[in-house]
Short mmCIF file of N, CA and C in Angstrom, two decimals:
data_model
loop_
_atom_site.label_atom_id
_atom_site.label_comp_id
_atom_site.label_asym_id
_atom_site.label_seq_id
_atom_site.Cartn_x
_atom_site.Cartn_y
_atom_site.Cartn_z
N MET A 1 59.74 72.83 24.75
CA MET A 1 58.83 71.90 25.35
C MET A 1 58.94 70.52 24.73
N PHE A 2 59.20 70.45 23.44
CA PHE A 2 59.36 69.17 22.78
C PHE A 2 60.21 69.36 21.53
N ASN A 3 60.76 68.28 21.04
CA ASN A 3 61.59 68.33 19.84
C ASN A 3 60.75 68.02 18.61
N LEU A 4 60.95 68.81 17.57
CA LEU A 4 60.24 68.58 16.32
C LEU A 4 61.12 67.76 15.38
N PRO A 5 60.51 66.87 14.61
CA PRO A 5 61.29 66.17 13.58
C PRO A 5 61.85 67.20 12.59
N GLU A 6 63.04 66.96 12.10
CA GLU A 6 63.72 67.92 11.23
C GLU A 6 62.89 68.26 10.00
N ASP A 7 62.24 67.27 9.39
CA ASP A 7 61.46 67.55 8.18
C ASP A 7 60.27 68.47 8.48
N LEU A 8 59.69 68.36 9.67
CA LEU A 8 58.60 69.24 10.04
C LEU A 8 59.13 70.64 10.34
N GLU A 9 60.26 70.72 10.99
CA GLU A 9 60.86 72.02 11.31
C GLU A 9 61.22 72.78 10.03
N GLN A 10 61.61 72.08 8.99
CA GLN A 10 61.98 72.72 7.72
C GLN A 10 60.77 73.31 7.01
N GLN A 11 59.57 72.90 7.41
CA GLN A 11 58.35 73.43 6.81
C GLN A 11 57.89 74.72 7.49
N ALA A 12 58.58 75.15 8.53
CA ALA A 12 58.20 76.35 9.27
C ALA A 12 58.22 77.58 8.37
N ILE A 13 57.25 78.44 8.57
CA ILE A 13 57.15 79.68 7.81
C ILE A 13 57.21 80.83 8.81
N PRO A 14 58.26 81.65 8.77
CA PRO A 14 58.32 82.78 9.72
C PRO A 14 57.28 83.84 9.36
N VAL A 15 56.63 84.36 10.38
CA VAL A 15 55.66 85.45 10.21
C VAL A 15 56.16 86.60 11.07
N VAL A 16 56.66 87.64 10.44
CA VAL A 16 57.19 88.79 11.15
C VAL A 16 56.13 89.89 11.14
N LEU A 17 55.75 90.33 12.33
CA LEU A 17 54.71 91.34 12.44
C LEU A 17 55.29 92.66 12.93
N ARG A 18 54.73 93.74 12.43
CA ARG A 18 55.12 95.06 12.91
C ARG A 18 54.22 95.45 14.07
N PRO A 19 54.62 96.42 14.88
CA PRO A 19 53.76 96.86 15.99
C PRO A 19 52.37 97.21 15.48
N GLY A 20 51.36 96.71 16.18
CA GLY A 20 49.98 96.96 15.80
C GLY A 20 49.37 95.89 14.91
N GLU A 21 50.19 95.01 14.34
CA GLU A 21 49.67 93.93 13.51
C GLU A 21 49.36 92.72 14.37
N PHE A 22 48.55 91.82 13.85
CA PHE A 22 48.23 90.61 14.59
C PHE A 22 48.00 89.46 13.61
N VAL A 23 47.97 88.27 14.15
CA VAL A 23 47.73 87.08 13.35
C VAL A 23 46.68 86.24 14.06
N LEU A 24 45.80 85.63 13.29
CA LEU A 24 44.78 84.73 13.82
C LEU A 24 45.04 83.33 13.30
N PHE A 25 44.89 82.35 14.17
CA PHE A 25 45.03 80.96 13.74
C PHE A 25 44.26 80.07 14.69
N THR A 26 44.04 78.84 14.28
CA THR A 26 43.32 77.89 15.12
C THR A 26 44.29 77.22 16.08
N ASP A 27 43.72 76.52 17.05
CA ASP A 27 44.57 75.82 18.03
C ASP A 27 45.22 74.57 17.43
N GLN A 28 44.95 74.28 16.18
CA GLN A 28 45.57 73.14 15.52
C GLN A 28 46.92 73.49 14.90
N LEU A 29 47.27 74.77 14.90
CA LEU A 29 48.53 75.21 14.32
C LEU A 29 49.65 75.14 15.36
N MET A 30 50.72 74.43 15.04
CA MET A 30 51.88 74.43 15.91
C MET A 30 52.57 75.78 15.75
N HIS A 31 52.82 76.46 16.85
CA HIS A 31 53.39 77.81 16.74
C HIS A 31 54.26 78.10 17.96
N ARG A 32 55.07 79.12 17.80
CA ARG A 32 55.89 79.60 18.91
C ARG A 32 56.30 81.03 18.60
N SER A 33 56.81 81.71 19.59
CA SER A 33 57.36 83.04 19.35
C SER A 33 58.69 83.13 20.09
N ILE A 34 59.56 83.97 19.55
CA ILE A 34 60.85 84.15 20.20
C ILE A 34 60.70 85.11 21.36
N ARG A 35 61.69 85.18 22.19
CA ARG A 35 61.67 86.03 23.37
C ARG A 35 61.46 87.49 22.98
N ASN A 36 60.62 88.16 23.72
CA ASN A 36 60.34 89.58 23.48
C ASN A 36 61.44 90.42 24.11
N THR A 37 62.29 91.01 23.29
CA THR A 37 63.39 91.84 23.79
C THR A 37 63.16 93.32 23.47
N SER A 38 61.95 93.66 23.03
CA SER A 38 61.68 95.03 22.59
C SER A 38 61.51 96.02 23.74
N GLY A 39 61.24 95.53 24.94
CA GLY A 39 60.95 96.43 26.05
C GLY A 39 59.50 96.87 26.06
N ARG A 40 58.72 96.43 25.09
CA ARG A 40 57.29 96.74 25.01
C ARG A 40 56.49 95.50 25.39
N VAL A 41 55.27 95.71 25.80
CA VAL A 41 54.40 94.61 26.18
C VAL A 41 53.93 93.87 24.93
N ARG A 42 53.93 92.55 24.99
CA ARG A 42 53.36 91.73 23.92
C ARG A 42 52.11 91.07 24.48
N LEU A 43 51.00 91.26 23.81
CA LEU A 43 49.73 90.72 24.28
C LEU A 43 49.35 89.47 23.50
N ALA A 44 48.66 88.58 24.17
CA ALA A 44 48.09 87.40 23.52
C ALA A 44 46.66 87.27 24.00
N LEU A 45 45.77 86.93 23.11
CA LEU A 45 44.37 86.77 23.43
C LEU A 45 43.91 85.42 22.91
N THR A 46 43.31 84.64 23.78
CA THR A 46 42.80 83.33 23.39
C THR A 46 41.28 83.36 23.47
N LEU A 47 40.64 83.05 22.38
CA LEU A 47 39.18 83.01 22.33
C LEU A 47 38.71 81.59 22.10
N ARG A 48 37.66 81.21 22.77
CA ARG A 48 37.06 79.90 22.58
C ARG A 48 35.58 80.10 22.24
N LEU A 49 35.14 79.49 21.18
CA LEU A 49 33.74 79.55 20.80
C LEU A 49 33.10 78.21 21.13
N THR A 50 31.95 78.26 21.76
CA THR A 50 31.25 77.04 22.12
C THR A 50 29.76 77.32 22.17
N GLN A 51 28.98 76.30 22.33
CA GLN A 51 27.53 76.44 22.42
C GLN A 51 27.14 76.79 23.86
N PRO A 52 26.04 77.53 24.05
CA PRO A 52 25.62 77.92 25.39
C PRO A 52 25.39 76.74 26.34
N SER A 53 25.12 75.56 25.82
CA SER A 53 24.84 74.40 26.67
C SER A 53 26.11 73.81 27.30
N VAL A 54 27.28 74.24 26.87
CA VAL A 54 28.54 73.72 27.40
C VAL A 54 28.87 74.43 28.71
N HIS A 55 29.12 73.66 29.75
CA HIS A 55 29.48 74.22 31.06
C HIS A 55 30.99 74.45 31.11
N ILE A 56 31.40 75.67 31.45
CA ILE A 56 32.82 76.01 31.54
C ILE A 56 33.20 76.04 33.01
N VAL A 57 34.19 75.25 33.40
CA VAL A 57 34.62 75.16 34.78
C VAL A 57 35.42 76.42 35.13
N SER A 58 34.99 77.15 36.13
CA SER A 58 35.62 78.43 36.46
C SER A 58 37.04 78.26 37.00
N SER A 59 37.37 77.09 37.54
CA SER A 59 38.73 76.88 38.06
C SER A 59 39.71 76.49 36.96
N TYR A 60 39.27 76.47 35.71
CA TYR A 60 40.13 76.11 34.59
C TYR A 60 41.30 77.08 34.44
N SER A 61 41.08 78.33 34.73
CA SER A 61 42.10 79.36 34.55
C SER A 61 42.10 80.32 35.73
N PRO A 62 43.28 80.76 36.18
CA PRO A 62 43.32 81.73 37.28
C PRO A 62 42.80 83.10 36.88
N ILE A 63 42.67 83.35 35.59
CA ILE A 63 42.15 84.65 35.13
C ILE A 63 40.79 84.46 34.45
N TYR A 64 40.03 83.50 34.94
CA TYR A 64 38.72 83.19 34.38
C TYR A 64 37.78 84.39 34.45
N SER A 65 37.04 84.62 33.40
CA SER A 65 35.95 85.58 33.44
C SER A 65 34.72 84.92 32.82
N LYS A 66 33.56 85.39 33.19
CA LYS A 66 32.33 84.76 32.72
C LYS A 66 32.25 84.83 31.20
N PRO A 67 31.68 83.79 30.59
CA PRO A 67 31.54 83.80 29.13
C PRO A 67 30.64 84.95 28.67
N VAL A 68 30.91 85.42 27.47
CA VAL A 68 30.10 86.46 26.85
C VAL A 68 29.20 85.79 25.81
N LEU A 69 27.92 85.97 25.95
CA LEU A 69 26.99 85.40 24.97
C LEU A 69 26.75 86.41 23.87
N LEU A 70 26.90 85.96 22.63
CA LEU A 70 26.69 86.85 21.48
C LEU A 70 25.37 86.56 20.82
#
């Protein structure tokens, strides 16, 4: 999608996960994953935390579901 400066690319830290493991990070982390060639499904889950007063536009995502209040 875009080119990284070489000095930034050299700071990359590979994180290798085994099946069943996961990693959590904020949306401020630049990240990517290589192509899944395992033949198994790779899942990704994106969570957004916000205050109840924030209106979420339902057309934002084709897989939109109503917010869950905790």
